[in-house]
mmCIF file of C-alpha atoms in Angstrom:
data_model
loop_
_atom_site.group_PDB
_atom_site.id
_atom_site.type_symbol
_atom_site.label_atom_id
_atom_site.label_comp_id
_atom_site.label_asym_id
_atom_site.label_seq_id
_atom_site.Cartn_x
_atom_site.Cartn_y
_atom_site.Cartn_z
ATOM 1 C CA UNK J 144 -8.003 -11.944 1.368
ATOM 2 C CA UNK J 145 -9.094 -10.574 -1.888
ATOM 3 C CA UNK J 146 -12.796 -9.452 -0.974
ATOM 4 C CA UNK J 147 -11.169 -6.877 1.556
ATOM 5 C CA UNK J 148 -7.715 -6.330 -0.342
ATOM 6 C CA UNK J 149 -9.187 -2.471 -0.107
ATOM 7 C CA UNK J 150 -10.536 -2.122 3.064
ATOM 8 C CA UNK J 151 -7.805 -1.684 6.356
ATOM 9 C CA UNK J 152 -8.316 -5.044 8.136
ATOM 10 C CA UNK J 153 -9.208 -4.288 11.850
ATOM 11 C CA UNK J 154 -6.277 -5.177 13.709
ATOM 12 C CA UNK J 155 -4.419 -3.042 11.387
ATOM 13 C CA UNK J 156 -5.690 -0.693 14.356
ATOM 14 C CA UNK J 157 -5.973 1.821 11.659
ATOM 15 C CA UNK J 158 -8.383 4.723 12.833
ATOM 16 C CA UNK J 159 -10.253 6.144 10.294
ATOM 17 C CA UNK J 160 -10.167 9.960 9.398
ATOM 18 C CA UNK J 161 -6.307 9.227 10.375
ATOM 19 C CA UNK J 162 -3.966 12.078 7.832
ATOM 20 C CA UNK J 163 -0.899 9.026 7.586
ATOM 21 C CA UNK J 164 0.606 10.378 4.417
ATOM 22 C CA UNK J 165 4.664 10.954 5.506
ATOM 23 C CA UNK J 166 4.010 7.878 7.985
ATOM 24 C CA UNK J 167 7.199 5.440 7.151
ATOM 25 C CA UNK J 168 6.259 2.263 4.890
ATOM 26 C CA UNK J 169 8.094 -0.569 6.089
ATOM 27 C CA UNK J 170 7.590 -4.195 4.138
ATOM 28 C CA UNK J 171 8.507 -7.417 5.651
ATOM 29 C CA UNK J 172 12.130 -7.284 5.273
ATOM 30 C CA UNK J 173 12.799 -3.415 5.450
ATOM 31 C CA UNK J 174 11.896 -0.032 4.741
ATOM 32 C CA UNK J 175 10.735 1.009 1.307
ATOM 33 C CA UNK J 176 9.305 4.411 1.354
ATOM 34 C CA UNK J 177 6.524 7.121 2.869
ATOM 35 C CA UNK J 178 3.524 7.482 1.977
ATOM 36 C CA UNK J 179 2.528 10.260 -0.448
ATOM 37 C CA UNK J 180 -0.622 10.012 -0.595
ATOM 38 C CA UNK J 181 -3.471 7.386 0.777
ATOM 39 C CA UNK J 182 -7.931 7.261 1.054
ATOM 40 C CA UNK J 183 -9.721 5.733 3.477
ATOM 41 C CA UNK J 184 -12.983 5.165 1.193
ATOM 42 C CA UNK J 185 -14.855 1.841 2.091
ATOM 43 C CA UNK J 186 -14.177 -0.382 -0.504
ATOM 44 C CA UNK J 187 -10.997 1.653 -2.065
ATOM 45 C CA UNK J 188 -9.092 2.273 0.237
ATOM 46 C CA UNK J 189 -5.006 2.638 -0.675
ATOM 47 C CA UNK J 190 -2.023 3.386 -0.128
ATOM 48 C CA UNK J 191 0.480 5.482 -2.817
ATOM 49 C CA UNK J 192 3.839 5.410 -1.274
ATOM 50 C CA UNK J 193 6.842 6.979 -3.067
ATOM 51 C CA UNK J 194 9.628 4.434 -2.661
ATOM 52 C CA UNK J 195 12.371 7.503 -3.069
ATOM 53 C CA UNK J 196 15.857 6.214 -4.413
ATOM 54 C CA UNK J 197 15.382 2.494 -3.321
ATOM 55 C CA UNK J 198 13.310 1.557 -6.473
ATOM 56 C CA UNK J 199 14.599 4.893 -8.549
ATOM 57 C CA UNK J 200 11.733 7.690 -7.146
ATOM 58 C CA UNK J 201 8.929 4.814 -8.528
ATOM 59 C CA UNK J 202 5.730 5.226 -6.714
ATOM 60 C CA UNK J 203 3.625 1.816 -5.667
ATOM 61 C CA UNK J 204 -0.436 1.838 -4.905
ATOM 62 C CA UNK J 205 -0.882 -1.209 -2.486
ATOM 63 C CA UNK J 206 -4.590 -1.755 -0.846
ATOM 64 C CA UNK J 207 -5.429 -1.090 2.548
ATOM 65 C CA UNK J 208 -5.403 -4.623 2.897
ATOM 66 C CA UNK J 209 -1.600 -5.469 2.825
ATOM 67 C CA UNK J 210 -1.495 -3.409 5.393
ATOM 68 C CA UNK J 211 -0.858 -5.255 8.665
ATOM 69 C CA UNK J 212 -0.155 -2.430 11.804
ATOM 70 C CA UNK J 213 -0.509 1.214 11.506
ATOM 71 C CA UNK J 214 1.992 2.671 14.254
ATOM 72 C CA UNK J 215 1.004 6.327 15.073
ATOM 73 C CA UNK J 216 3.164 6.860 17.940
ATOM 74 C CA UNK J 217 6.318 6.425 15.328
ATOM 75 C CA UNK J 218 4.471 7.499 11.600
ATOM 76 C CA UNK J 219 5.114 3.596 10.457
ATOM 77 C CA UNK J 220 3.278 1.480 8.460
ATOM 78 C CA UNK J 221 3.890 -2.029 8.179
ATOM 79 C CA UNK J 222 3.039 -4.097 5.041
ATOM 80 C CA UNK J 223 2.652 -7.521 4.327
ATOM 81 C CA UNK J 224 4.682 -7.735 1.301
ATOM 82 C CA UNK J 225 8.296 -8.334 1.132
ATOM 83 C CA UNK J 226 10.667 -6.028 -1.170
ATOM 84 C CA UNK J 227 10.452 -8.120 -4.109
ATOM 85 C CA UNK J 228 6.553 -8.626 -3.949
ATOM 86 C CA UNK J 229 6.405 -3.996 -3.955
ATOM 87 C CA UNK J 230 9.404 -4.238 -6.524
ATOM 88 C CA UNK J 231 7.869 -6.033 -9.055
ATOM 89 C CA UNK J 232 4.101 -4.714 -8.229
ATOM 90 C CA UNK J 233 2.418 -3.339 -12.161
ATOM 91 C CA UNK J 234 3.618 0.161 -11.897
ATOM 92 C CA UNK J 235 1.555 3.092 -10.538
ATOM 93 C CA UNK J 236 -0.209 5.048 -13.392
ATOM 94 C CA UNK J 237 -1.992 8.107 -11.867
ATOM 95 C CA UNK J 238 -4.125 8.458 -15.204
ATOM 96 C CA UNK J 239 -5.595 5.160 -14.681
ATOM 97 C CA UNK J 240 -5.672 5.143 -10.830
ATOM 98 C CA UNK J 241 -8.373 7.725 -10.645
ATOM 99 C CA UNK J 242 -10.964 6.394 -12.594
ATOM 100 C CA UNK J 243 -9.882 2.766 -14.388
ATOM 101 C CA UNK J 244 -11.580 -0.519 -12.338
ATOM 102 C CA UNK J 245 -9.486 -2.295 -14.571
ATOM 103 C CA UNK J 246 -6.320 -1.030 -13.563
ATOM 104 C CA UNK J 247 -7.814 -2.079 -9.655
ATOM 105 C CA UNK J 248 -8.178 -4.811 -10.673
ATOM 106 C CA UNK J 249 -4.853 -5.540 -11.995
ATOM 107 C CA UNK J 250 -3.388 -4.028 -8.868
ATOM 108 C CA UNK J 251 -6.051 -6.073 -6.248
ATOM 109 C CA UNK J 252 -5.241 -9.479 -8.675
ATOM 110 C CA UNK J 253 -1.352 -8.727 -8.226
ATOM 111 C CA UNK J 254 -1.140 -8.418 -4.545
ATOM 112 C CA UNK J 255 -4.313 -10.857 -3.970
ATOM 113 C CA UNK J 256 -1.667 -13.411 -5.144
ATOM 114 C CA UNK J 257 0.130 -13.576 -2.115
ATOM 115 C CA UNK J 258 -0.324 -14.732 1.259
ATOM 116 C CA UNK J 259 -0.019 -11.824 3.907
ATOM 117 C CA UNK J 260 3.186 -12.397 6.286
ATOM 118 C CA UNK J 261 2.868 -10.977 9.902
#
């Protein structure tokens, strides 16, 4: 999975070019927030999720490979991670996100260590 962690899975039903901003994000065990920003750049696709009050307004970076399904009708994105796994992820750092490959390796290493849940 870690080889393609930064790409949307073909089974996720994501249509390239679709704006996911504002979509609700669902972990395997409940709602975690909404998409603030996303990218569909091949090999570097991700979501930045605003968790709101759930974890005190924290933003998290989710590699696109964690997405199991995109539902354009309900505007929901389902990710194959639990709320606890997302909450315990390395903190999103805007200054490092833009151009620090080590930061992406750190995030990828964290999420790549878990099996993708349905």
